[in-house]
Short mmCIF file of C-alpha atoms in Angstrom, two decimals:
data_model
loop_
_atom_site.label_atom_id
_atom_site.label_comp_id
_atom_site.label_asym_id
_atom_site.label_seq_id
_atom_site.Cartn_x
_atom_site.Cartn_y
_atom_site.Cartn_z
CA MET U 1 128.29 -40.18 97.39
CA LEU U 2 125.03 -38.76 96.67
CA LEU U 3 123.66 -35.60 96.43
CA ARG U 4 120.48 -34.39 97.77
CA ALA U 5 118.60 -31.22 96.72
CA PRO U 6 116.26 -29.51 98.14
CA MET U 7 112.67 -30.34 96.45
CA HIS U 8 111.77 -27.01 96.04
CA LEU U 9 114.73 -26.31 93.82
CA LEU U 10 114.44 -29.58 91.76
CA LEU U 11 110.72 -28.20 90.54
CA PRO U 12 111.72 -25.52 88.18
CA LEU U 13 114.57 -27.71 87.08
CA LEU U 14 112.29 -30.46 86.32
CA ALA U 15 109.88 -27.62 84.58
CA LEU U 16 112.32 -26.80 82.17
CA ALA U 17 113.14 -30.30 81.29
CA LEU U 18 109.66 -30.83 80.28
CA GLY U 19 109.49 -27.71 78.02
CA GLY U 20 107.11 -25.64 80.14
CA GLY U 21 109.74 -22.85 80.29
CA PRO U 22 109.81 -19.92 82.92
CA PRO U 23 106.53 -18.55 84.22
CA ALA U 24 105.44 -15.76 81.79
CA HIS U 25 103.75 -14.27 84.74
CA GLY U 26 105.14 -10.16 83.97
CA LEU U 27 106.16 -10.59 80.06
CA PRO U 28 104.50 -8.41 77.45
CA GLY U 29 101.60 -9.80 75.31
CA PRO U 30 102.19 -9.60 71.12
CA PRO U 31 102.32 -5.93 69.89
CA PRO U 32 99.50 -4.93 67.85
CA ASP U 33 98.80 -5.38 64.28
CA PRO U 34 98.53 -2.37 62.43
CA ALA U 35 97.02 -3.48 59.58
CA ALA U 36 94.01 -5.21 61.78
CA ALA U 37 93.92 -2.09 63.34
CA ALA U 38 93.19 -0.09 60.31
CA ARG U 39 90.85 -2.68 58.78
CA GLU U 40 88.65 -2.03 62.34
CA ASP U 41 88.60 1.21 61.81
CA ALA U 42 88.02 1.44 58.14
CA ALA U 43 84.52 -0.80 58.76
CA ARG U 44 83.80 1.74 61.70
CA LEU U 45 84.25 4.64 59.58
CA LEU U 46 82.15 2.79 56.38
CA GLY U 47 79.41 1.44 58.73
CA LEU U 48 78.58 5.59 59.80
CA ALA U 49 79.27 6.66 56.20
CA LEU U 50 76.31 3.75 54.97
CA ALA U 51 74.27 4.43 58.12
CA GLY U 52 70.89 5.69 56.29
CA GLU U 53 71.64 5.32 52.99
CA PRO U 54 69.61 3.36 50.22
CA ARG U 55 71.62 0.22 48.01
CA VAL U 56 73.72 1.84 44.94
CA GLU U 57 70.91 -0.83 43.07
CA ALA U 58 68.10 1.04 44.03
CA VAL U 59 69.58 4.42 43.13
CA GLN U 60 70.43 2.91 40.33
CA ARG U 61 66.66 1.39 39.56
CA ALA U 62 65.45 4.47 40.74
CA ALA U 63 67.62 6.88 38.68
CA GLU U 64 66.62 4.90 35.50
CA ALA U 65 62.62 4.78 36.17
CA ARG U 66 63.02 8.84 35.94
CA ALA U 67 64.91 8.80 33.03
CA ALA U 68 62.95 6.83 30.72
CA PRO U 69 60.01 4.15 30.60
CA GLY U 70 60.89 0.67 31.65
CA ARG U 71 62.34 -1.86 29.60
CA ALA U 72 59.25 -4.34 29.70
CA GLU U 73 57.57 -1.34 28.55
CA ALA U 74 60.02 -0.52 25.36
CA ASP U 75 59.95 -4.02 24.35
CA GLY U 76 56.15 -3.97 23.34
CA TRP U 77 56.40 -0.91 21.58
CA GLY U 78 56.92 -3.11 18.56
CA ARG U 79 54.71 -5.77 19.10
CA ARG U 80 51.85 -3.06 19.57
CA ALA U 81 52.86 -1.48 16.05
CA ARG U 82 52.64 -4.81 14.23
CA LEU U 83 48.99 -5.25 15.22
CA ALA U 84 47.74 -1.87 15.02
CA GLY U 85 47.41 -3.81 11.49
CA LEU U 86 44.05 -5.37 12.68
CA VAL U 87 42.69 -1.82 14.07
CA PRO U 88 40.43 -1.33 10.77
CA ARG U 89 40.60 2.64 9.49
CA LEU U 90 36.83 3.85 9.19
CA THR U 91 36.05 6.30 7.02
CA ALA U 92 32.95 8.44 6.42
CA GLU U 93 31.13 10.45 4.27
CA TYR U 94 27.94 12.16 4.51
CA ARG U 95 27.24 13.91 0.93
CA HIS U 96 24.60 16.95 0.49
CA ASP U 97 22.80 17.53 -2.82
CA GLU U 98 20.48 20.50 -3.89
CA ARG U 99 19.37 19.75 -7.08
CA SER U 100 16.26 21.31 -9.14
CA TYR U 101 14.90 22.66 -12.64
CA ARG U 102 12.95 24.70 -14.15
CA VAL U 103 10.19 24.01 -16.60
CA VAL U 104 8.53 26.48 -18.81
CA GLY U 105 5.91 25.59 -21.84
CA LEU U 106 2.51 24.85 -22.24
CA SER U 107 0.43 22.52 -21.00
CA ALA U 108 -3.51 21.75 -22.24
CA GLY U 109 -3.55 25.24 -23.92
CA ALA U 110 -2.11 26.63 -20.85
CA GLU U 111 1.36 28.51 -19.80
CA VAL U 112 3.51 26.35 -17.60
CA ASP U 113 6.47 28.12 -15.68
CA TYR U 114 7.69 26.79 -12.65
CA LEU U 115 10.80 25.34 -10.28
CA ARG U 116 11.19 21.68 -9.05
CA SER U 117 13.71 21.17 -6.17
CA MET U 118 15.15 17.61 -5.85
CA PRO U 119 17.13 17.63 -2.45
CA GLY U 120 19.08 14.58 -1.52
CA ASP U 121 21.29 13.37 1.27
CA SER U 122 23.69 10.17 1.40
CA LEU U 123 26.00 8.43 4.02
CA SER U 124 28.48 6.34 3.51
CA VAL U 125 30.94 4.52 5.75
CA ARG U 126 34.16 2.85 4.78
CA LEU U 127 36.16 0.43 6.82
CA GLY U 128 39.75 -1.10 5.58
CA TRP U 129 42.30 -3.09 7.24
CA GLU U 130 46.33 -3.09 6.39
CA LEU U 131 46.78 -6.20 6.82
CA GLU U 132 50.22 -5.99 5.43
CA ASN U 133 51.62 -4.03 8.74
CA LEU U 134 50.84 -7.99 10.30
CA VAL U 135 54.11 -9.42 8.62
CA PHE U 136 56.18 -5.71 9.27
CA ALA U 137 55.00 -2.34 10.01
CA ARG U 138 56.44 0.80 9.28
CA GLY U 139 56.29 1.55 13.20
CA GLU U 140 58.34 -1.35 13.85
CA LEU U 141 61.54 0.94 13.12
CA GLU U 142 60.15 3.25 14.56
CA ALA U 143 59.43 1.99 17.92
CA ALA U 144 62.97 -0.05 17.85
CA ALA U 145 64.68 3.11 17.46
CA ALA U 146 62.68 4.88 20.42
CA ALA U 147 63.45 1.47 22.77
CA GLU U 148 67.23 2.48 22.19
CA ARG U 149 66.78 5.98 22.85
CA ALA U 150 65.35 4.80 26.29
CA GLU U 151 68.02 2.41 26.74
CA ALA U 152 70.57 5.01 26.43
CA LYS U 153 68.88 7.72 28.59
CA ARG U 154 68.48 4.84 31.29
CA ARG U 155 72.31 3.75 30.91
CA ALA U 156 73.08 7.39 31.34
CA ALA U 157 70.99 8.33 34.35
CA SER U 158 71.99 5.19 35.68
CA ASP U 159 76.16 6.00 35.61
CA ARG U 160 75.45 9.67 36.46
CA ALA U 161 73.73 8.49 39.96
CA THR U 162 76.50 6.04 40.58
CA ARG U 163 79.43 8.56 40.40
CA LEU U 164 76.95 11.11 42.46
CA TYR U 165 76.03 7.89 45.07
CA TYR U 166 79.85 7.23 45.38
CA GLN U 167 81.07 10.96 45.51
CA ARG U 168 78.47 11.52 48.58
CA LEU U 169 79.74 9.10 50.67
CA ARG U 170 83.65 9.90 50.20
CA LEU U 171 82.28 13.37 51.57
CA ARG U 172 80.37 11.93 54.07
CA LEU U 173 83.65 10.24 54.86
CA ALA U 174 85.85 12.59 55.16
CA LEU U 175 83.74 14.69 57.40
CA LEU U 176 83.63 12.02 59.87
CA ALA U 177 87.49 10.55 59.54
CA ALA U 178 89.19 13.76 59.21
CA PRO U 179 86.79 17.10 59.45
CA PRO U 180 88.13 20.65 59.08
CA ARG U 181 88.79 22.10 62.09
CA GLU U 182 88.33 25.61 60.60
CA GLY U 183 84.52 26.83 60.42
CA ARG U 184 84.46 28.00 56.68
CA ALA U 185 86.32 24.78 55.42
CA ARG U 186 84.01 22.38 56.94
CA ALA U 187 81.06 25.01 55.67
CA GLU U 188 82.36 24.75 52.16
CA GLN U 189 82.67 21.12 52.25
CA GLU U 190 78.79 20.39 53.79
CA LEU U 191 77.51 22.79 50.86
CA GLU U 192 79.44 20.76 48.38
CA LEU U 193 77.78 17.96 49.99
CA ASP U 194 74.11 19.07 50.22
CA ALA U 195 74.77 20.20 46.64
CA VAL U 196 75.25 16.31 45.63
CA THR U 197 72.20 15.02 47.47
CA ALA U 198 70.27 17.86 46.20
CA GLU U 199 71.36 16.61 42.34
CA LEU U 200 71.34 13.10 43.35
CA ASP U 201 67.95 13.54 44.94
CA GLY U 202 66.74 15.36 41.60
CA LEU U 203 67.85 12.23 39.36
CA THR U 204 66.13 9.67 41.82
CA GLY U 205 63.78 10.98 44.29
CA LEU U 206 65.07 9.00 47.58
CA TYR U 207 67.31 11.72 49.47
CA GLY U 208 64.54 14.35 50.95
CA GLU U 209 64.76 16.97 54.12
CA GLY U 210 65.39 13.17 55.85
CA ALA U 211 68.76 12.44 54.09
CA PRO U 212 71.92 11.85 56.40
#
C-alpha cells in the first residue's frame, strides 16, 4: 500500500536530496580576518603619515645637490684640466732705460763739456703653450681627487637625508596611531618631530613652514 505525503512536506526533503541544504537565513557569516583588518589599518595610517610628504628620491636628490656640485659637472673637471693646455700663457715685459754719457775735451780750440742723455723704452710680449698637458695634465689628478670628495659628500648627505626622512615618518606615524594622552609626553614628541624636520629642511630645503 502506498502512502502519500503532503507536498509541503516533500519539498524540504527534495531540497536536501539535491544538496541544497537547509535555508541559510539567520546563520552568522564567517569571522573577520584579523590579518586583513591589520593591513587595512596599516595602509590607512601610512597614507596619513605620507600625506604632503615628498618622495624619498626627491629628498635624496635635493640633499646631494646642496652637498656638492653635480656628477655631470664633476666629470667635466678632468677634461677642462686637459684642455687648459690650449690656453696660451701671456708674458709681457716693459723696460725703461736711462743712458747718459759726458763729453769733456777740446773742439776747434774751445773747451767742450756736456752731458748727453739717451732714454730708451722697450716692450716685449711672449705667448707660450704647454702642449704636453693635452696628453696628461697635472690638474687631472687634482680634478679626480676633487670629484671623489664631491661624490663622498653627496653620498653622505643622501644617507643622512634618508635616515631623517624615515625617522620623521615614524614620528608622524606614532602621533597618528597612538598619540600620548599626557600633555607633556605629546609636547616632547612633537618637539622631536620639529627638530627632525628642521634638520631635514636644512639638508634639503624641501621642508618649510607649511610642512605637515
